[in-house]
Amino acid sequence: ARCRRNQRKTRTMASPSNPWSPCNGHGRDGRPPLHIIYSATNKRKDQNTQPQMENHEHSNESSNHFCFSRDEIGNLSKICIMERLVVMNKIEREIYCCRSTTTTSHELIVDPNWRASIVKWSYNVVDYFDLSREVVALSMLLFDRFFATKMCIPSSDLVLLTSIATLHIAIKIRESAIIKLSTLSWFGRGRFSESRIAAQEFLVLMNCEWLVNPPTAVAFVMHILLLLPDNLNLDFKREILDASRFMAELSVADSFFISKRSSVIGLAAISISLDQCRIKLPLIESNNYLKGVASAIGVSHNDAEILAAKRRLHLLSLANVD
């Protein structure tokens, strides 16, 4: 019996799901390929999404709960969700408000095309290791806050080094998986040593005053969607979830949203998803839902900032249609 267990373990370690397995087409040394194809239109599909959704669909839990896969926050009461939104909004406004202090100069310091390429590279890495894509959102929040303190145009080496450092910090904060510095260095084509990446991590932490866990747009989306009316079917909720997460992921790569609060992006993503959904929510019910959510995050759903974010997300979605 012990021999059979060992054989099963060996097969598991050598399975295609293991990214370092030689049988995965990566060569004898097990190293991954650099040319990972990225498409901004491809929504994240976790391997365990469908089974989890099926389990929740047939469970006896309350009908307002549906699976978020890796970003699941639990089966919470609506009062608890509203309280968490209020706290997240307060944290965003009072603790992490410094992220937009030098937005205008920041957009000139870091070229938007560089930044978009970094986001694509970061999505490649987290997808390869099957990590949550929210890691990239957190990484770019730290990246933006770091360069918001700079007054001169950085070199391309500094931009790339900082992106690797912030990605590693975000992985350590949001994921239980351990990604070694040597691995990220290899993904960066060996441009930087492990010690240099570690030193840049410390510099980022010091510049951000060790405030490195702000609420992301995806986090707001996940909480807000749990406040959808109970009488809606799961298909509708899943469609809104997919569309809203996709919009939030698109916003990460666009420099337009550097100065926007994550709560604003999250609400705008859900609002535009409700507008574009195939199954239409009654107008009165949709407005009441958005008003209730907007009150928790301290902004009107018809606010100029929300409308501007919606227009930008709409343009991004059109540009990323196959």
PDB file of N, CA, C and O in Angstrom, residues 11-66:
ATOM      1  N   ARG A  11       3.584  10.121  -9.812  1.00  0.00           N
ATOM      2  CA  ARG A  11       2.829  10.508 -11.006  1.00  0.00           C
ATOM      3  C   ARG A  11       2.298  11.924 -10.877  1.00  0.00           C
ATOM      4  O   ARG A  11       2.254  12.665 -11.852  1.00  0.00           O
ATOM      5  N   THR A  12       1.885  12.315  -9.691  1.00  0.00           N
ATOM      6  CA  THR A  12       1.377  13.667  -9.493  1.00  0.00           C
ATOM      7  C   THR A  12       2.459  14.696  -9.733  1.00  0.00           C
ATOM      8  O   THR A  12       2.244  15.710 -10.381  1.00  0.00           O
ATOM      9  N   MET A  13       3.654  14.431  -9.217  1.00  0.00           N
ATOM     10  CA  MET A  13       4.740  15.375  -9.387  1.00  0.00           C
ATOM     11  C   MET A  13       5.152  15.508 -10.839  1.00  0.00           C
ATOM     12  O   MET A  13       5.658  16.525 -11.262  1.00  0.00           O
ATOM     13  N   ALA A  14       4.941  14.452 -11.632  1.00  0.00           N
ATOM     14  CA  ALA A  14       5.370  14.485 -13.035  1.00  0.00           C
ATOM     15  C   ALA A  14       4.220  14.790 -13.978  1.00  0.00           C
ATOM     16  O   ALA A  14       4.355  14.660 -15.167  1.00  0.00           O
ATOM     17  N   SER A  15       3.072  15.223 -13.413  1.00  0.00           N
ATOM     18  CA  SER A  15       1.903  15.476 -14.256  1.00  0.00           C
ATOM     19  C   SER A  15       2.053  16.789 -15.002  1.00  0.00           C
ATOM     20  O   SER A  15       2.823  17.663 -14.602  1.00  0.00           O
ATOM     21  N   PRO A  16       1.296  16.977 -16.107  1.00  0.00           N
ATOM     22  CA  PRO A  16       1.387  18.220 -16.865  1.00  0.00           C
ATOM     23  C   PRO A  16       0.994  19.445 -16.065  1.00  0.00           C
ATOM     24  O   PRO A  16       1.342  20.552 -16.434  1.00  0.00           O
ATOM     25  N   SER A  17       0.234  19.270 -14.952  1.00  0.00           N
ATOM     26  CA  SER A  17      -0.157  20.425 -14.167  1.00  0.00           C
ATOM     27  C   SER A  17       1.013  21.012 -13.391  1.00  0.00           C
ATOM     28  O   SER A  17       0.947  22.121 -12.891  1.00  0.00           O
ATOM     29  N   ASN A  18       2.085  20.242 -13.261  1.00  0.00           N
ATOM     30  CA  ASN A  18       3.277  20.734 -12.595  1.00  0.00           C
ATOM     31  C   ASN A  18       4.092  21.558 -13.590  1.00  0.00           C
ATOM     32  O   ASN A  18       4.644  21.028 -14.543  1.00  0.00           O
ATOM     33  N   PRO A  19       4.207  22.895 -13.405  1.00  0.00           N
ATOM     34  CA  PRO A  19       4.857  23.736 -14.418  1.00  0.00           C
ATOM     35  C   PRO A  19       6.326  23.441 -14.612  1.00  0.00           C
ATOM     36  O   PRO A  19       6.897  23.819 -15.618  1.00  0.00           O
ATOM     37  N   TRP A  20       6.962  22.787 -13.617  1.00  0.00           N
ATOM     38  CA  TRP A  20       8.382  22.509 -13.745  1.00  0.00           C
ATOM     39  C   TRP A  20       8.648  21.096 -14.248  1.00  0.00           C
ATOM     40  O   TRP A  20       9.787  20.664 -14.277  1.00  0.00           O
ATOM     41  N   SER A  21       7.615  20.344 -14.592  1.00  0.00           N
ATOM     42  CA  SER A  21       7.797  18.963 -15.017  1.00  0.00           C
ATOM     43  C   SER A  21       8.396  18.895 -16.418  1.00  0.00           C
ATOM     44  O   SER A  21       7.937  19.562 -17.336  1.00  0.00           O
ATOM     45  N   PRO A  22       9.453  18.088 -16.627  1.00  0.00           N
ATOM     46  CA  PRO A  22      10.039  17.952 -17.967  1.00  0.00           C
ATOM     47  C   PRO A  22       9.049  17.433 -18.984  1.00  0.00           C
ATOM     48  O   PRO A  22       9.164  17.735 -20.168  1.00  0.00           O
ATOM     49  N   CYS A  23       8.002  16.680 -18.513  1.00  0.00           N
ATOM     50  CA  CYS A  23       7.054  16.132 -19.473  1.00  0.00           C
ATOM     51  C   CYS A  23       6.078  17.192 -19.958  1.00  0.00           C
ATOM     52  O   CYS A  23       5.228  16.925 -20.774  1.00  0.00           O
ATOM     53  N   ASN A  24       6.233  18.417 -19.466  1.00  0.00           N
ATOM     54  CA  ASN A  24       5.326  19.486 -19.872  1.00  0.00           C
ATOM     55  C   ASN A  24       5.851  20.234 -21.083  1.00  0.00           C
ATOM     56  O   ASN A  24       5.369  21.311 -21.419  1.00  0.00           O
ATOM     57  N   GLY A  25       6.886  19.699 -21.718  1.00  0.00           N
ATOM     58  CA  GLY A  25       7.397  20.315 -22.933  1.00  0.00           C
ATOM     59  C   GLY A  25       8.362  21.441 -22.673  1.00  0.00           C
ATOM     60  O   GLY A  25       8.592  22.288 -23.526  1.00  0.00           O
ATOM     61  N   HIS A  26       8.958  21.495 -21.468  1.00  0.00           N
ATOM     62  CA  HIS A  26       9.834  22.597 -21.139  1.00  0.00           C
ATOM     63  C   HIS A  26      11.306  22.213 -21.219  1.00  0.00           C
ATOM     64  O   HIS A  26      12.161  22.978 -20.841  1.00  0.00           O
ATOM     65  N   GLY A  27      11.600  21.024 -21.642  1.00  0.00           N
ATOM     66  CA  GLY A  27      12.993  20.626 -21.765  1.00  0.00           C
ATOM     67  C   GLY A  27      13.459  19.824 -20.559  1.00  0.00           C
ATOM     68  O   GLY A  27      12.761  19.673 -19.576  1.00  0.00           O
ATOM     69  N   ARG A  28      14.675  19.341 -20.643  1.00  0.00           N
ATOM     70  CA  ARG A  28      15.192  18.475 -19.581  1.00  0.00           C
ATOM     71  C   ARG A  28      15.390  19.227 -18.267  1.00  0.00           C
ATOM     72  O   ARG A  28      15.271  18.663 -17.189  1.00  0.00           O
ATOM     73  N   ASP A  29      15.715  20.523 -18.366  1.00  0.00           N
ATOM     74  CA  ASP A  29      15.957  21.265 -17.128  1.00  0.00           C
ATOM     75  C   ASP A  29      14.657  21.757 -16.507  1.00  0.00           C
ATOM     76  O   ASP A  29      14.671  22.350 -15.430  1.00  0.00           O
ATOM     77  N   GLY A  30      13.518  21.537 -17.161  1.00  0.00           N
ATOM     78  CA  GLY A  30      12.241  21.905 -16.574  1.00  0.00           C
ATOM     79  C   GLY A  30      11.968  23.391 -16.569  1.00  0.00           C
ATOM     80  O   GLY A  30      11.035  23.851 -15.932  1.00  0.00           O
ATOM     81  N   ARG A  31      12.764  24.199 -17.256  1.00  0.00           N
ATOM     82  CA  ARG A  31      12.574  25.650 -17.213  1.00  0.00           C
ATOM     83  C   ARG A  31      11.457  26.046 -18.177  1.00  0.00           C
ATOM     84  O   ARG A  31      11.328  25.487 -19.259  1.00  0.00           O
ATOM     85  N   PRO A  32      10.663  27.023 -17.799  1.00  0.00           N
ATOM     86  CA  PRO A  32       9.514  27.410 -18.624  1.00  0.00           C
ATOM     87  C   PRO A  32       9.930  28.245 -19.825  1.00  0.00           C
ATOM     88  O   PRO A  32      10.987  28.883 -19.807  1.00  0.00           O
ATOM     89  N   PRO A  33       9.115  28.277 -20.854  1.00  0.00           N
ATOM     90  CA  PRO A  33       9.423  29.117 -22.014  1.00  0.00           C
ATOM     91  C   PRO A  33       9.154  30.582 -21.707  1.00  0.00           C
ATOM     92  O   PRO A  33       8.332  30.908 -20.876  1.00  0.00           O
ATOM     93  N   LEU A  34       9.859  31.452 -22.391  1.00  0.00           N
ATOM     94  CA  LEU A  34       9.645  32.887 -22.179  1.00  0.00           C
ATOM     95  C   LEU A  34       8.490  33.415 -23.019  1.00  0.00           C
ATOM     96  O   LEU A  34       7.854  34.397 -22.662  1.00  0.00           O
ATOM     97  N   HIS A  35       8.238  32.799 -24.157  1.00  0.00           N
ATOM     98  CA  HIS A  35       7.244  33.326 -25.078  1.00  0.00           C
ATOM     99  C   HIS A  35       5.850  32.843 -24.675  1.00  0.00           C
ATOM    100  O   HIS A  35       5.281  31.959 -25.285  1.00  0.00           O
ATOM    101  N   ILE A  36       5.303  33.434 -23.614  1.00  0.00           N
ATOM    102  CA  ILE A  36       3.946  33.102 -23.182  1.00  0.00           C
ATOM    103  C   ILE A  36       2.996  34.091 -23.844  1.00  0.00           C
ATOM    104  O   ILE A  36       3.148  35.296 -23.699  1.00  0.00           O
ATOM    105  N   ILE A  37       2.046  33.579 -24.580  1.00  0.00           N
ATOM    106  CA  ILE A  37       1.143  34.452 -25.329  1.00  0.00           C
ATOM    107  C   ILE A  37       0.098  35.031 -24.394  1.00  0.00           C
ATOM    108  O   ILE A  37      -0.504  34.331 -23.598  1.00  0.00           O
ATOM    109  N   TYR A  38      -0.114  36.339 -24.480  1.00  0.00           N
ATOM    110  CA  TYR A  38      -1.096  37.015 -23.644  1.00  0.00           C
ATOM    111  C   TYR A  38      -2.160  37.647 -24.536  1.00  0.00           C
ATOM    112  O   TYR A  38      -1.856  38.237 -25.554  1.00  0.00           O
ATOM    113  N   SER A  39      -3.397  37.540 -24.140  1.00  0.00           N
ATOM    114  CA  SER A  39      -4.490  38.231 -24.820  1.00  0.00           C
ATOM    115  C   SER A  39      -5.360  38.890 -23.776  1.00  0.00           C
ATOM    116  O   SER A  39      -5.860  38.234 -22.872  1.00  0.00           O
ATOM    117  N   ALA A  40      -5.518  40.204 -23.870  1.00  0.00           N
ATOM    118  CA  ALA A  40      -6.300  40.929 -22.868  1.00  0.00           C
ATOM    119  C   ALA A  40      -7.767  40.559 -22.898  1.00  0.00           C
ATOM    120  O   ALA A  40      -8.514  40.866 -21.987  1.00  0.00           O
ATOM    121  N   THR A  41      -8.183  39.888 -23.967  1.00  0.00           N
ATOM    122  CA  THR A  41      -9.596  39.540 -24.064  1.00  0.00           C
ATOM    123  C   THR A  41      -9.915  38.197 -23.447  1.00  0.00           C
ATOM    124  O   THR A  41     -11.074  37.834 -23.321  1.00  0.00           O
ATOM    125  N   ASN A  42      -8.891  37.431 -23.099  1.00  0.00           N
ATOM    126  CA  ASN A  42      -9.123  36.109 -22.523  1.00  0.00           C
ATOM    127  C   ASN A  42      -9.370  36.231 -21.040  1.00  0.00           C
ATOM    128  O   ASN A  42      -8.486  36.659 -20.315  1.00  0.00           O
ATOM    129  N   LYS A  43     -10.535  35.855 -20.583  1.00  0.00           N
ATOM    130  CA  LYS A  43     -10.846  35.899 -19.164  1.00  0.00           C
ATOM    131  C   LYS A  43     -10.133  34.749 -18.483  1.00  0.00           C
ATOM    132  O   LYS A  43      -9.900  33.698 -19.055  1.00  0.00           O
ATOM    133  N   ARG A  44      -9.803  34.980 -17.195  1.00  0.00           N
ATOM    134  CA  ARG A  44      -9.118  33.943 -16.426  1.00  0.00           C
ATOM    135  C   ARG A  44     -10.055  32.771 -16.214  1.00  0.00           C
ATOM    136  O   ARG A  44     -11.195  32.932 -15.864  1.00  0.00           O
ATOM    137  N   LYS A  45      -9.536  31.563 -16.470  1.00  0.00           N
ATOM    138  CA  LYS A  45     -10.334  30.350 -16.276  1.00  0.00           C
ATOM    139  C   LYS A  45      -9.567  29.416 -15.351  1.00  0.00           C
ATOM    140  O   LYS A  45      -8.657  28.721 -15.769  1.00  0.00           O
ATOM    141  N   ASP A  46      -9.901  29.445 -14.084  1.00  0.00           N
ATOM    142  CA  ASP A  46      -9.256  28.547 -13.138  1.00  0.00           C
ATOM    143  C   ASP A  46      -9.756  27.133 -13.352  1.00  0.00           C
ATOM    144  O   ASP A  46     -10.911  26.912 -13.682  1.00  0.00           O
ATOM    145  N   GLN A  47      -8.886  26.171 -13.126  1.00  0.00           N
ATOM    146  CA  GLN A  47      -9.244  24.783 -13.386  1.00  0.00           C
ATOM    147  C   GLN A  47     -10.365  24.302 -12.482  1.00  0.00           C
ATOM    148  O   GLN A  47     -11.139  23.432 -12.855  1.00  0.00           O
ATOM    149  N   ASN A  48     -10.454  24.875 -11.285  1.00  0.00           N
ATOM    150  CA  ASN A  48     -11.451  24.385 -10.335  1.00  0.00           C
ATOM    151  C   ASN A  48     -12.709  25.224 -10.306  1.00  0.00           C
ATOM    152  O   ASN A  48     -13.517  25.101  -9.415  1.00  0.00           O
ATOM    153  N   THR A  49     -12.923  26.095 -11.277  1.00  0.00           N
ATOM    154  CA  THR A  49     -14.076  26.988 -11.254  1.00  0.00           C
ATOM    155  C   THR A  49     -15.375  26.223 -11.416  1.00  0.00           C
ATOM    156  O   THR A  49     -16.304  26.376 -10.633  1.00  0.00           O
ATOM    157  N   GLN A  50     -15.482  25.367 -12.437  1.00  0.00           N
ATOM    158  CA  GLN A  50     -16.745  24.695 -12.717  1.00  0.00           C
ATOM    159  C   GLN A  50     -17.191  23.758 -11.601  1.00  0.00           C
ATOM    160  O   GLN A  50     -18.330  23.822 -11.168  1.00  0.00           O
ATOM    161  N   PRO A  51     -16.312  22.901 -11.082  1.00  0.00           N
ATOM    162  CA  PRO A  51     -16.748  22.034  -9.986  1.00  0.00           C
ATOM    163  C   PRO A  51     -17.225  22.811  -8.780  1.00  0.00           C
ATOM    164  O   PRO A  51     -18.216  22.454  -8.158  1.00  0.00           O
ATOM    165  N   GLN A  52     -16.557  23.933  -8.448  1.00  0.00           N
ATOM    166  CA  GLN A  52     -16.974  24.720  -7.300  1.00  0.00           C
ATOM    167  C   GLN A  52     -18.341  25.324  -7.538  1.00  0.00           C
ATOM    168  O   GLN A  52     -19.175  25.368  -6.655  1.00  0.00           O
ATOM    169  N   MET A  53     -18.590  25.822  -8.728  1.00  0.00           N
ATOM    170  CA  MET A  53     -19.885  26.417  -9.031  1.00  0.00           C
ATOM    171  C   MET A  53     -20.986  25.370  -8.933  1.00  0.00           C
ATOM    172  O   MET A  53     -22.077  25.637  -8.439  1.00  0.00           O
ATOM    173  N   GLU A  54     -20.688  24.172  -9.402  1.00  0.00           N
ATOM    174  CA  GLU A  54     -21.695  23.125  -9.333  1.00  0.00           C
ATOM    175  C   GLU A  54     -21.999  22.764  -7.879  1.00  0.00           C
ATOM    176  O   GLU A  54     -23.145  22.557  -7.511  1.00  0.00           O
ATOM    177  N   ASN A  55     -20.962  22.743  -7.030  1.00  0.00           N
ATOM    178  CA  ASN A  55     -21.184  22.403  -5.633  1.00  0.00           C
ATOM    179  C   ASN A  55     -22.042  23.439  -4.942  1.00  0.00           C
ATOM    180  O   ASN A  55     -22.932  23.117  -4.173  1.00  0.00           O
ATOM    181  N   HIS A  56     -21.793  24.717  -5.227  1.00  0.00           N
ATOM    182  CA  HIS A  56     -22.567  25.764  -4.590  1.00  0.00           C
ATOM    183  C   HIS A  56     -23.994  25.790  -5.122  1.00  0.00           C
ATOM    184  O   HIS A  56     -24.926  26.147  -4.427  1.00  0.00           O
ATOM    185  N   GLU A  57     -24.147  25.445  -6.393  1.00  0.00           N
ATOM    186  CA  GLU A  57     -25.473  25.490  -6.986  1.00  0.00           C
ATOM    187  C   GLU A  57     -26.396  24.465  -6.324  1.00  0.00           C
ATOM    188  O   GLU A  57     -27.595  24.684  -6.190  1.00  0.00           O
ATOM    189  N   HIS A  58     -25.841  23.354  -5.877  1.00  0.00           N
ATOM    190  CA  HIS A  58     -26.655  22.308  -5.293  1.00  0.00           C
ATOM    191  C   HIS A  58     -26.577  22.284  -3.772  1.00  0.00           C
ATOM    192  O   HIS A  58     -27.089  21.383  -3.140  1.00  0.00           O
ATOM    193  N   SER A  59     -25.904  23.310  -3.186  1.00  0.00           N
ATOM    194  CA  SER A  59     -25.774  23.332  -1.745  1.00  0.00           C
ATOM    195  C   SER A  59     -27.006  23.958  -1.127  1.00  0.00           C
ATOM    196  O   SER A  59     -27.862  24.512  -1.806  1.00  0.00           O
ATOM    197  N   ASN A  60     -27.064  23.914   0.200  1.00  0.00           N
ATOM    198  CA  ASN A  60     -28.186  24.482   0.921  1.00  0.00           C
ATOM    199  C   ASN A  60     -27.885  25.885   1.424  1.00  0.00           C
ATOM    200  O   ASN A  60     -28.614  26.421   2.257  1.00  0.00           O
ATOM    201  N   GLU A  61     -26.806  26.502   0.921  1.00  0.00           N
ATOM    202  CA  GLU A  61     -26.456  27.836   1.371  1.00  0.00           C
ATOM    203  C   GLU A  61     -27.409  28.845   0.761  1.00  0.00           C
ATOM    204  O   GLU A  61     -28.164  28.564  -0.159  1.00  0.00           O
ATOM    205  N   SER A  62     -27.335  30.087   1.303  1.00  0.00           N
ATOM    206  CA  SER A  62     -28.241  31.134   0.835  1.00  0.00           C
ATOM    207  C   SER A  62     -28.023  31.412  -0.628  1.00  0.00           C
ATOM    208  O   SER A  62     -26.930  31.288  -1.149  1.00  0.00           O
ATOM    209  N   SER A  63     -29.063  31.823  -1.312  1.00  0.00           N
ATOM    210  CA  SER A  63     -29.024  31.946  -2.767  1.00  0.00           C
ATOM    211  C   SER A  63     -28.212  33.132  -3.246  1.00  0.00           C
ATOM    212  O   SER A  63     -27.957  33.260  -4.421  1.00  0.00           O
ATOM    213  N   ASN A  64     -27.835  34.034  -2.306  1.00  0.00           N
ATOM    214  CA  ASN A  64     -27.057  35.186  -2.757  1.00  0.00           C
ATOM    215  C   ASN A  64     -25.571  34.867  -2.832  1.00  0.00           C
ATOM    216  O   ASN A  64     -24.763  35.711  -3.143  1.00  0.00           O
ATOM    217  N   HIS A  65     -25.209  33.624  -2.532  1.00  0.00           N
ATOM    218  CA  HIS A  65     -23.806  33.237  -2.549  1.00  0.00           C
ATOM    219  C   HIS A  65     -23.498  32.450  -3.823  1.00  0.00           C
ATOM    220  O   HIS A  65     -24.200  31.522  -4.169  1.00  0.00           O
ATOM    221  N   PHE A  66     -22.455  32.855  -4.516  1.00  0.00           N
ATOM    222  CA  PHE A  66     -22.011  32.090  -5.672  1.00  0.00           C
ATOM    223  C   PHE A  66     -20.502  32.131  -5.731  1.00  0.00           C
ATOM    224  O   PHE A  66     -19.866  32.979  -5.127  1.00  0.00           O
TER     225      PHE A  66
END
